[in-house]
Structures are given as structure tokens and as C-alpha cells.
Short mmCIF file of C-alpha atoms in Angstrom, two decimals:
data_model
loop_
_atom_site.label_atom_id
_atom_site.label_comp_id
_atom_site.label_asym_id
_atom_site.label_seq_id
_atom_site.Cartn_x
_atom_site.Cartn_y
_atom_site.Cartn_z
CA UNK A 34 17.65 -0.43 -48.74
CA UNK A 35 14.64 1.13 -50.43
CA UNK A 36 13.86 4.85 -50.33
CA UNK A 37 10.84 4.16 -48.10
CA UNK A 38 12.98 2.19 -45.65
CA UNK A 39 15.56 4.98 -45.61
CA UNK A 40 12.78 7.47 -44.92
CA UNK A 41 11.40 5.45 -42.01
CA UNK A 42 14.90 4.91 -40.60
CA UNK A 43 15.61 8.62 -40.94
CA UNK A 44 12.33 9.42 -39.19
CA UNK A 45 13.16 6.99 -36.39
CA UNK A 46 16.61 8.52 -35.90
CA UNK A 47 15.09 11.99 -35.88
CA UNK A 48 12.64 10.95 -33.18
CA UNK A 49 15.45 9.39 -31.14
CA UNK A 50 17.60 12.53 -31.45
CA UNK A 51 14.63 14.71 -30.51
CA UNK A 52 13.84 12.59 -27.46
CA UNK A 53 17.52 12.63 -26.46
CA UNK A 54 17.62 16.43 -26.70
CA UNK A 55 14.38 16.79 -24.75
CA UNK A 56 15.67 14.38 -22.13
CA UNK A 57 18.88 16.36 -21.68
CA UNK A 58 16.95 19.63 -21.47
CA UNK A 59 14.59 18.12 -18.91
CA UNK A 60 17.49 16.84 -16.82
CA UNK A 61 19.15 20.27 -16.98
CA UNK A 62 15.88 21.80 -15.82
CA UNK A 63 15.80 19.42 -12.88
CA UNK A 64 19.37 20.32 -11.96
CA UNK A 65 18.57 24.02 -12.24
CA UNK A 66 15.44 23.64 -10.11
CA UNK A 67 17.30 21.53 -7.59
CA UNK A 68 19.79 24.31 -7.02
CA UNK A 69 17.01 26.58 -5.75
CA UNK A 70 14.90 24.00 -3.95
CA UNK A 71 13.18 20.63 -4.36
CA UNK A 72 10.71 20.21 -7.18
CA UNK A 73 7.42 19.12 -5.64
CA UNK A 74 4.46 18.20 -7.86
CA UNK A 75 1.00 19.24 -6.74
CA UNK A 76 -1.13 17.09 -4.39
CA UNK A 77 -4.42 15.71 -5.72
CA UNK A 78 -7.72 14.34 -4.48
CA UNK A 79 -10.82 12.68 -5.93
CA UNK A 80 -14.13 11.27 -4.76
CA UNK A 81 -17.11 9.44 -6.30
CA UNK A 82 -20.42 7.96 -5.17
CA UNK A 83 -23.67 6.51 -6.47
CA UNK A 84 -26.96 5.47 -4.92
CA UNK A 85 -27.80 2.28 -6.83
CA UNK A 86 -26.27 0.37 -9.73
CA UNK A 87 -27.74 -2.79 -11.27
CA UNK A 88 -25.60 -5.03 -13.48
CA UNK A 89 -27.56 -7.58 -15.52
CA UNK A 90 -25.88 -9.83 -18.11
CA UNK A 91 -27.11 -8.99 -21.58
CA UNK A 92 -28.63 -5.63 -20.61
CA UNK A 93 -27.41 -2.07 -20.28
CA UNK A 94 -26.36 -0.95 -16.82
CA UNK A 95 -28.87 0.98 -14.73
CA UNK A 96 -27.83 3.43 -12.04
CA UNK A 97 -29.10 6.35 -9.97
CA UNK A 98 -27.39 9.28 -8.25
CA UNK A 99 -23.87 8.88 -9.69
CA UNK A 100 -21.49 11.82 -8.98
CA UNK A 101 -17.74 12.46 -8.85
CA UNK A 102 -15.30 15.22 -7.85
CA UNK A 103 -13.46 17.46 -8.37
CA UNK A 104 -15.23 19.79 -8.76
CA UNK A 105 -17.72 19.59 -5.90
CA UNK A 106 -20.83 17.62 -6.88
CA UNK A 107 -24.21 16.73 -5.38
CA UNK A 108 -27.12 14.46 -6.29
CA UNK A 109 -30.75 14.20 -5.26
CA UNK A 110 -33.27 11.60 -6.45
CA UNK A 111 -36.77 11.44 -4.96
CA UNK A 112 -37.21 7.70 -5.57
CA UNK A 113 -35.95 5.01 -7.91
CA UNK A 114 -36.99 1.55 -9.04
CA UNK A 115 -35.78 -1.18 -11.36
CA UNK A 116 -37.57 -4.22 -12.78
CA UNK A 117 -40.72 -5.70 -11.32
CA UNK A 118 -39.89 -4.93 -7.70
CA UNK A 119 -36.25 -6.04 -7.98
CA UNK A 120 -35.10 -2.68 -6.62
CA UNK A 121 -37.26 0.03 -5.02
CA UNK A 122 -35.84 2.92 -3.02
CA UNK A 123 -36.93 6.17 -1.48
CA UNK A 124 -34.82 9.33 -1.64
CA UNK A 125 -31.18 9.16 -2.73
CA UNK A 126 -28.92 12.02 -1.66
CA UNK A 127 -25.18 12.37 -2.04
CA UNK A 128 -22.25 14.71 -2.25
CA UNK A 129 -18.58 14.52 -3.22
CA UNK A 130 -15.74 16.97 -2.82
CA UNK A 131 -12.05 16.98 -3.64
CA UNK A 132 -9.94 19.81 -2.26
CA UNK A 133 -6.29 20.80 -2.32
CA UNK A 134 -4.82 23.43 0.01
CA UNK A 135 -1.10 24.17 -0.04
CA UNK A 136 0.63 20.78 0.19
CA UNK A 137 -2.40 18.83 1.47
CA UNK A 138 -5.28 17.06 -0.27
CA UNK A 139 -8.63 15.79 1.02
CA UNK A 140 -11.32 13.74 -0.75
CA UNK A 141 -14.81 13.21 0.66
CA UNK A 142 -17.73 11.11 -0.60
CA UNK A 143 -21.17 10.62 0.93
CA UNK A 144 -24.38 8.92 -0.19
CA UNK A 145 -27.60 7.95 1.60
CA UNK A 146 -30.33 5.70 0.19
CA UNK A 147 -33.60 5.63 2.13
CA UNK A 148 -36.28 2.90 2.27
CA UNK A 149 -34.47 0.14 0.39
CA UNK A 150 -36.51 -2.86 -0.80
CA UNK A 151 -35.13 -5.65 -2.97
CA UNK A 152 -37.08 -8.48 -4.60
CA UNK A 153 -40.47 -7.46 -3.38
CA UNK A 154 -39.40 -7.00 0.24
CA UNK A 155 -37.19 -10.07 0.68
CA UNK A 156 -34.32 -7.71 1.56
CA UNK A 157 -35.15 -4.38 3.23
CA UNK A 158 -33.36 -1.58 5.08
CA UNK A 159 -34.57 1.67 6.53
CA UNK A 160 -31.50 3.46 5.16
CA UNK A 161 -28.05 2.72 3.75
CA UNK A 162 -25.37 5.36 4.31
CA UNK A 163 -21.83 5.22 2.93
CA UNK A 164 -19.05 7.68 3.70
CA UNK A 165 -15.39 7.78 2.73
CA UNK A 166 -12.73 10.36 3.60
CA UNK A 167 -9.11 10.37 2.42
CA UNK A 168 -6.38 12.79 3.49
CA UNK A 169 -2.76 13.17 2.43
CA UNK A 170 0.12 15.50 3.32
CA UNK A 171 3.90 15.33 2.82
CA UNK A 172 4.29 13.57 6.19
CA UNK A 173 1.35 11.16 6.33
CA UNK A 174 -1.75 9.84 4.58
CA UNK A 175 -4.89 8.22 5.94
CA UNK A 176 -8.65 8.33 6.06
CA UNK A 177 -11.71 6.61 7.37
CA UNK A 178 -15.04 5.06 6.48
CA UNK A 179 -16.65 6.22 9.71
CA UNK A 180 -20.36 6.93 9.53
CA UNK A 181 -21.10 4.17 7.04
CA UNK A 182 -24.09 2.15 8.20
CA UNK A 183 -27.03 -0.04 7.23
CA UNK A 184 -30.08 0.63 9.40
CA UNK A 185 -32.58 -2.11 10.31
CA UNK A 186 -31.48 -4.65 7.71
CA UNK A 187 -33.92 -7.54 7.34
CA UNK A 188 -33.08 -10.47 5.05
CA UNK A 189 -35.74 -13.11 4.33
CA UNK A 190 -37.56 -12.17 7.53
CA UNK A 191 -34.50 -12.23 9.78
CA UNK A 192 -32.89 -9.14 11.29
CA UNK A 193 -29.19 -8.91 10.36
CA UNK A 194 -26.68 -6.99 12.44
CA UNK A 195 -24.69 -4.90 9.97
CA UNK A 196 -20.89 -4.96 10.15
CA UNK A 197 -18.03 -4.56 7.70
CA UNK A 198 -17.88 -7.31 5.06
CA UNK A 199 -20.54 -9.51 6.66
CA UNK A 200 -21.76 -12.11 4.17
CA UNK A 201 -25.42 -13.16 4.28
CA UNK A 202 -26.91 -16.11 2.38
CA UNK A 203 -29.97 -15.39 0.22
CA UNK A 204 -31.67 -18.76 0.17
CA UNK A 205 -30.43 -20.91 -2.69
CA UNK A 206 -30.33 -18.03 -5.21
CA UNK A 207 -27.54 -15.73 -4.02
CA UNK A 208 -25.77 -13.89 -1.24
CA UNK A 209 -25.16 -10.34 -0.07
CA UNK A 210 -22.11 -8.59 1.40
CA UNK A 211 -23.00 -5.89 3.94
CA UNK A 212 -20.81 -2.77 4.22
CA UNK A 213 -18.33 -4.21 1.72
CA UNK A 214 -15.19 -2.12 2.20
CA UNK A 215 -11.43 -1.97 1.98
CA UNK A 216 -8.55 0.51 2.10
CA UNK A 217 -5.69 0.73 -0.37
CA UNK A 218 -2.30 2.21 0.40
CA UNK A 219 -0.96 4.46 -2.36
CA UNK A 220 2.37 5.31 -0.76
CA UNK A 221 5.35 5.32 -3.12
CA UNK A 222 8.91 6.58 -3.00
CA UNK A 223 7.58 9.95 -4.18
CA UNK A 224 4.03 10.19 -2.82
CA UNK A 225 1.95 9.47 0.25
CA UNK A 226 -1.57 8.37 -0.52
CA UNK A 227 -4.74 6.74 0.72
CA UNK A 228 -7.91 5.42 -0.92
CA UNK A 229 -10.94 3.90 0.82
CA UNK A 230 -14.20 2.61 -0.59
CA UNK A 231 -17.43 1.11 0.75
CA UNK A 232 -20.58 -0.38 -0.75
CA UNK A 233 -23.40 -0.47 1.79
CA UNK A 234 -24.99 -3.55 0.24
CA UNK A 235 -23.68 -5.71 -2.61
CA UNK A 236 -26.05 -8.45 -3.77
CA UNK A 237 -24.93 -11.34 -5.99
CA UNK A 238 -27.63 -13.34 -7.80
CA UNK A 239 -26.27 -16.85 -8.42
CA UNK A 240 -29.53 -18.38 -9.71
CA UNK A 241 -32.39 -16.65 -11.55
CA UNK A 242 -34.61 -14.86 -9.07
CA UNK A 243 -37.09 -12.00 -8.95
CA UNK A 244 -36.85 -11.32 -12.67
CA UNK A 245 -33.06 -11.14 -12.66
CA UNK A 246 -30.89 -13.84 -14.28
CA UNK A 247 -27.93 -15.56 -12.67
CA UNK A 248 -24.84 -13.37 -12.66
CA UNK A 249 -26.73 -10.17 -11.86
CA UNK A 250 -25.38 -7.81 -9.22
CA UNK A 251 -26.94 -4.96 -7.23
CA UNK A 252 -24.86 -2.26 -5.50
CA UNK A 253 -26.63 0.05 -3.03
CA UNK A 254 -24.81 3.03 -1.52
CA UNK A 255 -21.26 3.21 -2.93
CA UNK A 256 -18.68 5.84 -1.89
CA UNK A 257 -14.95 6.16 -2.43
CA UNK A 258 -12.35 8.86 -1.78
CA UNK A 259 -8.65 9.15 -2.52
CA UNK A 260 -5.88 11.64 -1.84
CA UNK A 261 -2.17 11.85 -2.61
CA UNK A 262 0.54 14.33 -1.65
CA UNK A 263 4.17 14.30 -2.77
CA UNK A 264 7.01 13.79 -0.41
CA UNK A 265 9.71 16.48 -0.46
CA UNK A 266 12.37 15.58 -2.99
CA UNK A 267 15.70 15.59 -1.18
CA UNK A 268 18.99 15.84 -3.09
CA UNK A 269 20.87 12.53 -3.19
CA UNK A 270 23.76 12.24 -0.71
CA UNK A 271 27.23 12.80 -2.10
CA UNK A 272 29.26 9.59 -2.31
CA UNK A 273 32.53 9.38 -0.35
CA UNK A 274 35.53 10.57 -2.40
CA UNK A 275 36.96 7.09 -2.50
CA UNK A 276 33.75 5.45 -3.70
CA UNK A 277 33.89 4.18 -7.29
CA UNK A 278 31.28 5.54 -9.70
CA UNK A 279 28.08 3.51 -9.82
CA UNK A 280 27.79 0.92 -12.55
CA UNK A 281 25.46 1.78 -15.42
CA UNK A 282 21.90 0.61 -14.86
CA UNK A 283 20.20 -0.76 -17.95
CA UNK A 284 16.68 -1.29 -16.64
CA UNK A 285 15.34 2.17 -15.78
CA UNK A 286 11.70 1.17 -15.68
CA UNK A 287 11.26 -1.70 -13.17
CA UNK A 288 8.13 -3.81 -13.24
CA UNK A 289 5.38 -2.28 -11.06
CA UNK A 290 5.42 -3.18 -7.41
CA UNK A 291 2.81 -5.73 -6.50
CA UNK A 292 3.17 -7.76 -9.69
CA UNK A 293 1.47 -11.10 -9.04
CA UNK A 294 3.79 -14.08 -8.78
CA UNK A 295 1.31 -16.25 -10.67
CA UNK A 296 0.47 -15.87 -14.36
CA UNK A 297 -2.67 -13.84 -15.17
CA UNK A 298 -5.87 -15.85 -15.68
CA UNK A 299 -6.53 -16.97 -19.24
CA UNK A 300 -9.86 -18.20 -20.55
CA UNK A 301 -11.33 -18.96 -23.95
CA UNK A 302 -13.88 -16.51 -25.38
CA UNK A 303 -17.47 -17.62 -25.92
CA UNK A 304 -18.30 -18.81 -29.45
CA UNK A 305 -20.05 -16.52 -31.91
CA UNK A 306 -18.39 -13.22 -31.00
CA UNK A 307 -18.62 -11.43 -34.36
CA UNK A 308 -18.89 -7.65 -33.84
CA UNK A 309 -19.87 -5.33 -36.68
CA UNK A 310 -17.02 -3.30 -38.16
CA UNK A 311 -17.52 0.36 -38.93
CA UNK A 312 -16.84 1.46 -42.47
CA UNK A 313 -13.48 2.64 -41.23
CA UNK A 314 -12.60 -0.76 -39.81
CA UNK A 315 -13.08 -0.09 -36.09
CA UNK A 316 -15.22 -1.83 -33.47
CA UNK A 317 -16.51 -0.90 -30.03
CA UNK A 318 -14.11 -2.31 -27.38
CA UNK A 319 -16.74 -4.29 -25.41
CA UNK A 320 -18.98 -6.95 -26.92
CA UNK A 321 -22.60 -6.89 -25.78
CA UNK A 322 -24.51 -4.41 -23.62
CA UNK A 323 -22.42 -1.61 -22.14
CA UNK A 324 -22.82 1.94 -20.89
CA UNK A 325 -20.41 4.84 -20.57
CA UNK A 326 -20.31 8.60 -20.09
CA UNK A 327 -17.86 11.36 -20.92
CA UNK A 328 -15.84 11.19 -17.69
CA UNK A 329 -12.59 12.20 -19.42
CA UNK A 330 -10.55 14.63 -17.28
CA UNK A 331 -12.59 13.91 -14.16
CA UNK A 332 -10.41 14.31 -11.07
CA UNK A 333 -8.37 11.31 -9.96
CA UNK A 334 -5.98 11.22 -7.03
CA UNK A 335 -3.77 8.47 -8.42
CA UNK A 336 -3.16 9.84 -11.95
CA UNK A 337 -4.21 13.46 -11.39
CA UNK A 338 -7.15 13.23 -13.81
CA UNK A 339 -9.07 10.57 -15.69
CA UNK A 340 -7.20 9.88 -18.92
CA UNK A 341 -9.98 7.89 -20.59
CA UNK A 342 -13.58 6.68 -20.30
CA UNK A 343 -14.95 3.86 -18.11
CA UNK A 344 -17.15 1.44 -20.07
CA UNK A 345 -19.41 -0.44 -17.63
CA UNK A 346 -20.49 -3.94 -18.62
CA UNK A 347 -21.26 -7.30 -16.97
CA UNK A 348 -18.34 -9.14 -15.41
CA UNK A 349 -16.66 -11.30 -18.05
CA UNK A 350 -18.00 -9.45 -21.10
CA UNK A 351 -15.55 -9.94 -24.00
CA UNK A 352 -13.07 -7.10 -24.56
CA UNK A 353 -12.19 -6.56 -28.22
CA UNK A 354 -9.33 -5.11 -30.22
CA UNK A 355 -10.76 -1.88 -31.65
CA UNK A 356 -8.56 -2.14 -34.75
CA UNK A 357 -5.83 -4.18 -36.43
CA UNK A 358 -2.50 -3.89 -34.67
CA UNK A 359 0.11 -5.22 -32.26
CA UNK A 360 -0.29 -5.96 -28.55
CA UNK A 361 2.35 -4.94 -26.05
CA UNK A 362 2.75 -4.69 -22.26
CA UNK A 363 0.25 -7.47 -21.72
CA UNK A 364 0.13 -8.16 -18.00
CA UNK A 365 -0.30 -6.54 -14.61
CA UNK A 366 -0.10 -2.93 -13.43
CA UNK A 367 -1.00 -2.01 -9.87
CA UNK A 368 -3.30 0.81 -11.01
CA UNK A 369 -4.78 -0.87 -14.10
CA UNK A 370 -4.75 -4.46 -12.85
CA UNK A 371 -4.79 -6.85 -15.80
CA UNK A 372 -4.11 -4.48 -18.69
CA UNK A 373 -2.67 -4.31 -22.21
CA UNK A 374 -1.75 -1.80 -24.91
CA UNK A 375 -2.66 -2.03 -28.61
CA UNK A 376 -0.67 -0.15 -31.30
CA UNK A 377 -2.37 0.22 -34.71
CA UNK A 378 -0.74 0.43 -38.13
CA UNK A 379 -0.51 4.24 -37.93
CA UNK A 380 1.30 4.19 -34.58
CA UNK A 381 -1.70 5.23 -32.47
CA UNK A 382 -1.95 3.44 -29.12
CA UNK A 383 -4.96 2.24 -27.13
CA UNK A 384 -4.87 1.36 -23.43
CA UNK A 385 -7.23 -1.19 -21.79
CA UNK A 386 -7.34 -1.76 -18.01
CA UNK A 387 -9.08 -3.62 -15.13
CA UNK A 388 -9.63 -6.89 -17.08
CA UNK A 389 -10.74 -9.96 -15.14
CA UNK A 390 -8.77 -12.29 -17.45
CA UNK A 391 -7.02 -12.51 -20.82
CA UNK A 392 -7.83 -14.63 -23.85
CA UNK A 393 -5.23 -16.96 -25.41
CA UNK A 394 -4.54 -14.23 -28.02
CA UNK A 395 -3.18 -11.86 -25.38
CA UNK A 396 0.58 -11.99 -25.73
CA UNK A 397 3.30 -9.37 -26.17
CA UNK A 398 3.94 -8.83 -29.87
CA UNK A 399 0.79 -10.65 -31.00
CA UNK A 400 -0.76 -9.37 -34.25
CA UNK A 401 -4.52 -9.04 -33.88
CA UNK A 402 -7.46 -8.03 -36.04
CA UNK A 403 -10.29 -5.64 -35.21
CA UNK A 404 -12.89 -7.60 -33.21
CA UNK A 405 -10.52 -10.23 -31.82
CA UNK A 406 -11.26 -11.09 -28.19
CA UNK A 407 -8.25 -10.03 -26.11
CA UNK A 408 -9.71 -10.27 -22.61
CA UNK A 409 -12.74 -9.90 -20.37
CA UNK A 410 -14.29 -7.06 -18.36
CA UNK A 411 -13.40 -7.05 -14.66
CA UNK A 412 -12.48 -4.90 -11.67
CA UNK A 413 -8.78 -5.56 -11.05
CA UNK A 414 -6.06 -3.16 -9.93
CA UNK A 415 -7.32 -0.11 -8.11
CA UNK A 416 -10.84 -0.90 -9.37
CA UNK A 417 -11.15 -3.75 -6.85
CA UNK A 418 -14.54 -3.55 -5.19
CA UNK A 419 -16.08 -1.30 -7.88
CA UNK A 420 -18.68 -2.35 -10.49
CA UNK A 421 -17.02 -4.20 -13.39
CA UNK A 422 -15.83 -1.93 -16.20
CA UNK A 423 -13.21 -1.41 -18.88
CA UNK A 424 -10.99 1.66 -18.61
CA UNK A 425 -10.19 2.72 -22.20
CA UNK A 426 -7.76 5.36 -23.50
CA UNK A 427 -6.62 6.68 -26.91
CA UNK A 428 -3.05 7.93 -27.41
CA UNK A 429 -2.52 9.37 -30.94
CA UNK A 430 0.86 8.83 -32.58
CA UNK A 431 1.38 12.58 -32.91
CA UNK A 432 1.07 13.03 -29.13
CA UNK A 433 3.23 10.13 -27.89
CA UNK A 434 6.09 12.53 -27.13
CA UNK A 435 3.89 13.94 -24.32
CA UNK A 436 4.04 10.60 -22.50
CA UNK A 437 0.98 9.46 -20.58
CA UNK A 438 -0.67 12.88 -20.93
CA UNK A 439 -0.60 12.63 -24.73
CA UNK A 440 -4.19 11.42 -24.74
CA UNK A 441 -7.49 12.56 -26.23
CA UNK A 442 -11.10 12.16 -25.11
CA UNK A 443 -12.30 8.76 -26.41
CA UNK A 444 -15.99 9.57 -25.88
CA UNK A 445 -16.89 10.71 -29.45
CA UNK A 446 -15.04 7.75 -30.91
CA UNK A 447 -16.77 5.26 -28.60
CA UNK A 448 -20.13 6.75 -29.59
CA UNK A 449 -19.35 6.42 -33.29
CA UNK A 450 -17.98 2.89 -33.00
CA UNK A 451 -21.03 1.82 -31.00
CA UNK A 452 -23.26 3.17 -33.81
CA UNK A 453 -21.03 1.60 -36.51
CA UNK A 454 -20.42 5.06 -38.00
CA UNK A 455 -17.51 5.62 -40.38
CA UNK A 456 -15.25 7.34 -37.86
CA UNK A 457 -11.69 6.81 -39.01
CA UNK A 458 -9.18 7.84 -36.40
CA UNK A 459 -6.40 10.37 -36.64
CA UNK A 460 -4.44 12.50 -34.18
CA UNK A 461 -6.59 15.62 -34.31
CA UNK A 462 -10.18 14.55 -34.83
CA UNK A 463 -12.46 12.97 -37.37
CA UNK A 464 -11.29 11.90 -40.79
CA UNK A 465 -14.13 12.63 -43.25
CA UNK A 466 -15.69 9.53 -44.83
CA UNK A 467 -13.93 8.59 -48.05
CA UNK A 468 -10.69 10.43 -47.26
CA UNK A 469 -7.41 8.64 -46.94
CA UNK A 470 -6.21 7.49 -43.55
CA UNK A 471 -3.09 9.23 -42.20
CA UNK A 472 0.22 7.70 -43.28
CA UNK A 473 1.87 5.32 -40.84
CA UNK A 474 3.81 7.15 -38.16
CA UNK A 475 7.45 6.34 -37.44
CA UNK A 476 7.27 3.85 -34.57
CA UNK A 477 10.30 3.16 -32.42
CA UNK A 478 10.72 -0.59 -32.17
CA UNK A 479 11.79 -0.22 -28.54
CA UNK A 480 9.54 2.67 -27.60
CA UNK A 481 8.84 1.06 -24.24
CA UNK A 482 12.43 1.68 -23.14
CA UNK A 483 14.18 4.50 -25.00
CA UNK A 484 17.24 4.30 -22.72
CA UNK A 485 18.67 1.47 -24.81
CA UNK A 486 19.33 3.82 -27.72
CA UNK A 487 22.90 4.91 -28.26
CA UNK A 488 23.71 8.35 -26.86
CA UNK A 489 21.25 8.30 -23.98
CA UNK A 490 22.54 8.06 -20.43
CA UNK A 491 20.71 5.16 -18.72
CA UNK A 492 21.37 6.58 -15.25
CA UNK A 493 20.01 9.97 -16.25
CA UNK A 494 16.87 8.50 -17.79
CA UNK A 495 16.43 6.39 -14.65
CA UNK A 496 16.37 9.61 -12.59
CA UNK A 497 13.60 11.01 -14.77
CA UNK A 498 11.52 7.84 -14.79
CA UNK A 499 12.10 6.61 -11.24
CA UNK A 500 9.05 4.77 -9.89
CA UNK A 501 6.87 5.31 -12.96
CA UNK A 502 5.51 2.46 -15.08
CA UNK A 503 5.40 2.95 -18.85
CA UNK A 504 3.78 6.26 -19.87
CA UNK A 505 3.06 6.96 -16.18
CA UNK A 506 0.19 4.48 -15.98
CA UNK A 507 -0.22 5.63 -12.41
CA UNK A 508 2.26 5.38 -9.52
CA UNK A 509 3.16 1.82 -8.50
CA UNK A 510 2.16 0.48 -5.15
CA UNK A 511 -1.63 0.64 -4.55
CA UNK A 512 -2.63 -2.49 -2.71
CA UNK A 513 -5.24 -3.46 -0.18
CA UNK A 514 -3.71 -2.89 3.25
CA UNK A 515 -6.83 -3.21 5.36
CA UNK A 516 -10.04 -5.16 4.93
CA UNK A 517 -12.01 -7.10 7.50
CA UNK A 518 -12.74 -10.79 6.78
CA UNK A 519 -15.17 -11.32 3.93
CA UNK A 520 -13.54 -8.98 1.40
CA UNK A 521 -11.51 -10.65 -1.34
CA UNK A 522 -10.87 -7.72 -3.67
CA UNK A 523 -13.32 -8.75 -6.38
CA UNK A 524 -16.57 -8.75 -4.43
CA UNK A 525 -16.69 -12.55 -4.29
#
């Protein structure tokens, strides 16, 4: 064994010992807290809304009146237009609010778009109003979409009676879904939760029309709200004296509830995808036009706060490996939908979520190069019904011991990679151009399941990790529990 191998092995063993010690201390803390009362994490709420969003293949996204909470937010736009009459609106007003009081959480979202005209008056409405409210407490969770409406909708000269998920044909060039809405249940063994969303009007252009190419989408009046509250943690019942001790359990992290029984969709990438590498060897994670903002740490009811940035792009846009590395956990998560993780040569990890499909390269353990097409932009998982986007996170090697919260704001890196700047990545910030990259971190070969290491108690680790997917990718269980006919989860 070489000195370098001994060093890496020593580093690995040190990390294992450290994690074992921390695990024991954490379990002791739980026992100590349990003696004085149940440990109850804080409830959470979130809300978001926008007036209009236009998705056109090959072009940057356009939107108006986008807001999110917490904290409380409001928007006001006097009028807005896009293209040569493709979208024209009057005033856009909206407000969102996420509140927590004691053990209860409430999220509220509201948006109103006045005087809507699409394609030179082929589709008109006096006003489109969308509202969503979510509430959660230790005993129940629920909400409503009451007050959502589309007033005086006229499509190609015919008055349309608005109702939830009504589909209307648009000649031979597209269709629209009116009051597109659904509710997802976020109840788990530890939390009660609710999330509801509604898009007042969702237009799909299937053949070029009004200056927009096939594949374009228009959302008018979108609102969503979510809330979660923990159930009281009760001490486990004592087994009868004669009961034998439970057998060791060697799979402490079960696959997320709701895992599809069919394999994820796989499709071949389009030819000619050759992104430009930065001088540091990184690429932007989406090929083609895309837009994003610094929404890191924005409130989220399912994961507490937004652990990354959402990169909006046309449905099916290629998703790229940002650097050379190894893929793992390729598959389905009920929060992230079709998702995967990428670990680079330094041990840093990158999380991608909400993909519509994977490429043939997407496989656990696959070695990929920067710029390889791994999947395609979509709206799966808890993004069902939202505009297509990629959720992207950066987890530095030095912060992996913090679990899912060991994450940094990807916004400055995305900006640099989009500009092809030399922005080498390390755990604390920018590495100056010309300096050496950080040395490879010690990576545990079985980091996805540390309970298999000698000296760790599988049952104890199971207690700590009960109900949580890897790195706490969000609690398992969100699924559509209510949607009137016409909603399929992907807007189609």
C-alpha cells in the first residue's frame, strides 16, 4: 500500500469515527430531550405567485409579477405585453404570505391579472384571479383554492364557462387548460402537510401561431401555497418482558414513498450539444436559453428553505454535468421527481431535480465528463403543474457532515459558468484564476448509507434517519391527492 493510499484510508477511517461519535452524541441528545418531553421541529409555510410567464423554445423566459414568501411579498404591474400581440394584459397585482404561530403554519398566495388578451384577441378574459391557501397543525392539514376564477373567457369568439381543469381546443394550433389546479398531500409519519396550486390559464402552442413556435407555453395567473406542521413525537411503547429483542435492521434509509413502479423515461439527447467549458473546466447545467434568480434560502414548506436555485428553461432542454465526476442516486424522489446527484473529483456534490427524463448516460456509478447530457428539464415531483425548470444545488465536500443543510448559494457560480468565466469551485468561495484546485477530499465509498460501517448501530441510525431520503431531500410522501379531470400532473 502506498503512502497516499494509507493517507486516504486513514482519512476515511477518521471521517467514519467522527461520524460515529457525532451519531452517538446526537442519539444521547435525543434520549436526554425525550426524558423531558418530545422533540418537535418547527412548522413551516411558503407561498409563491406570478402574473404571466411565457416559455418559448430557444429564447429566455419572460415573466411579470413574480413573488414568493416568506417574508411577506407584494407585486404591482400597470400593464405587460410580450411579442407582437401574443400576450397583452392590464394591471397585475399579487401578494404572498407565509406565517408560523406556535405549532401552526399558514401559507397564502394571491394574484389577479386584468384585461387579458392573447394572440391579438383570439383568447380574452376580463380578469384572471388565482388564490391558494394552505394550513397545517399537529392534528390536521388542509387548504383551499377558493376564489380562483376566470371572468368572461372568450376563445375564438365563443364564450367558455370556466371550471377547474377544463380543456379548450385552440383551432389546429394548440389548446388551453382553464383553472389548472391540483392538491398534494405532504403528510408523513412525522409531519402533516398540504400544498395546493392553480394556474388560471395555461396555453400550449402545438403548431406555430401568432409569432410563437410550436412547444411554446403561456401561464397566466399562477398561485401556490404550502404548509407543514410536525406531529408530536411520542415515545415508543415498551415491549412485553417476554418479547425477544428486535432483529437488526440493515436498511435504515428506505426508498422514498411513491417511487414509480415503472422505470424512469429515457431519451437520446439532440445532436450537436457542445457547451463551452470555462477555463476551470465547468459548464452551465442547462444547454440553451435559460433564466434564473438568486432564490436561495427562500421559504419552502417542504424543506424549510430553498436549498438551491431554480433554472427555468423550455421543457426538454438538455441538462448537463457541470463537471467531471460520478453519478449516484439516479432515479425518483417524491420531492425532486426524476433527480440525480453528481460527485466531482474533489468530493463536492451537485444535486439536480425535476427532470422530465434521463439520457442513456444516467446510471448509478457512471463516470461522466463536463458537458455530458444527463437528462432533460421538466416539472416532476412536487414541481408538477409549475413551469419547467431545473432545481440545482451545490454541496461542498467540507460541508457534507452537515447533511442536506451543508449547501451554499449556487447563484454566483451559475452566473460565472453562464459567462464562461474561470470560476473554479472550492468549499468556501472563488479560487483565483491560475491557483491550484483544492486537493481531493476523502470520500466514503458508501457515503449514501453510513450504517454499514463497523461500530455503528443500524437500529440507532435508523431512529435518527427515519422517514428521510438521503441528505433529507425533503420528506417522502407528497403526491397528488385531488385533481378534477383534465389534470395529469405535467400540464398535458
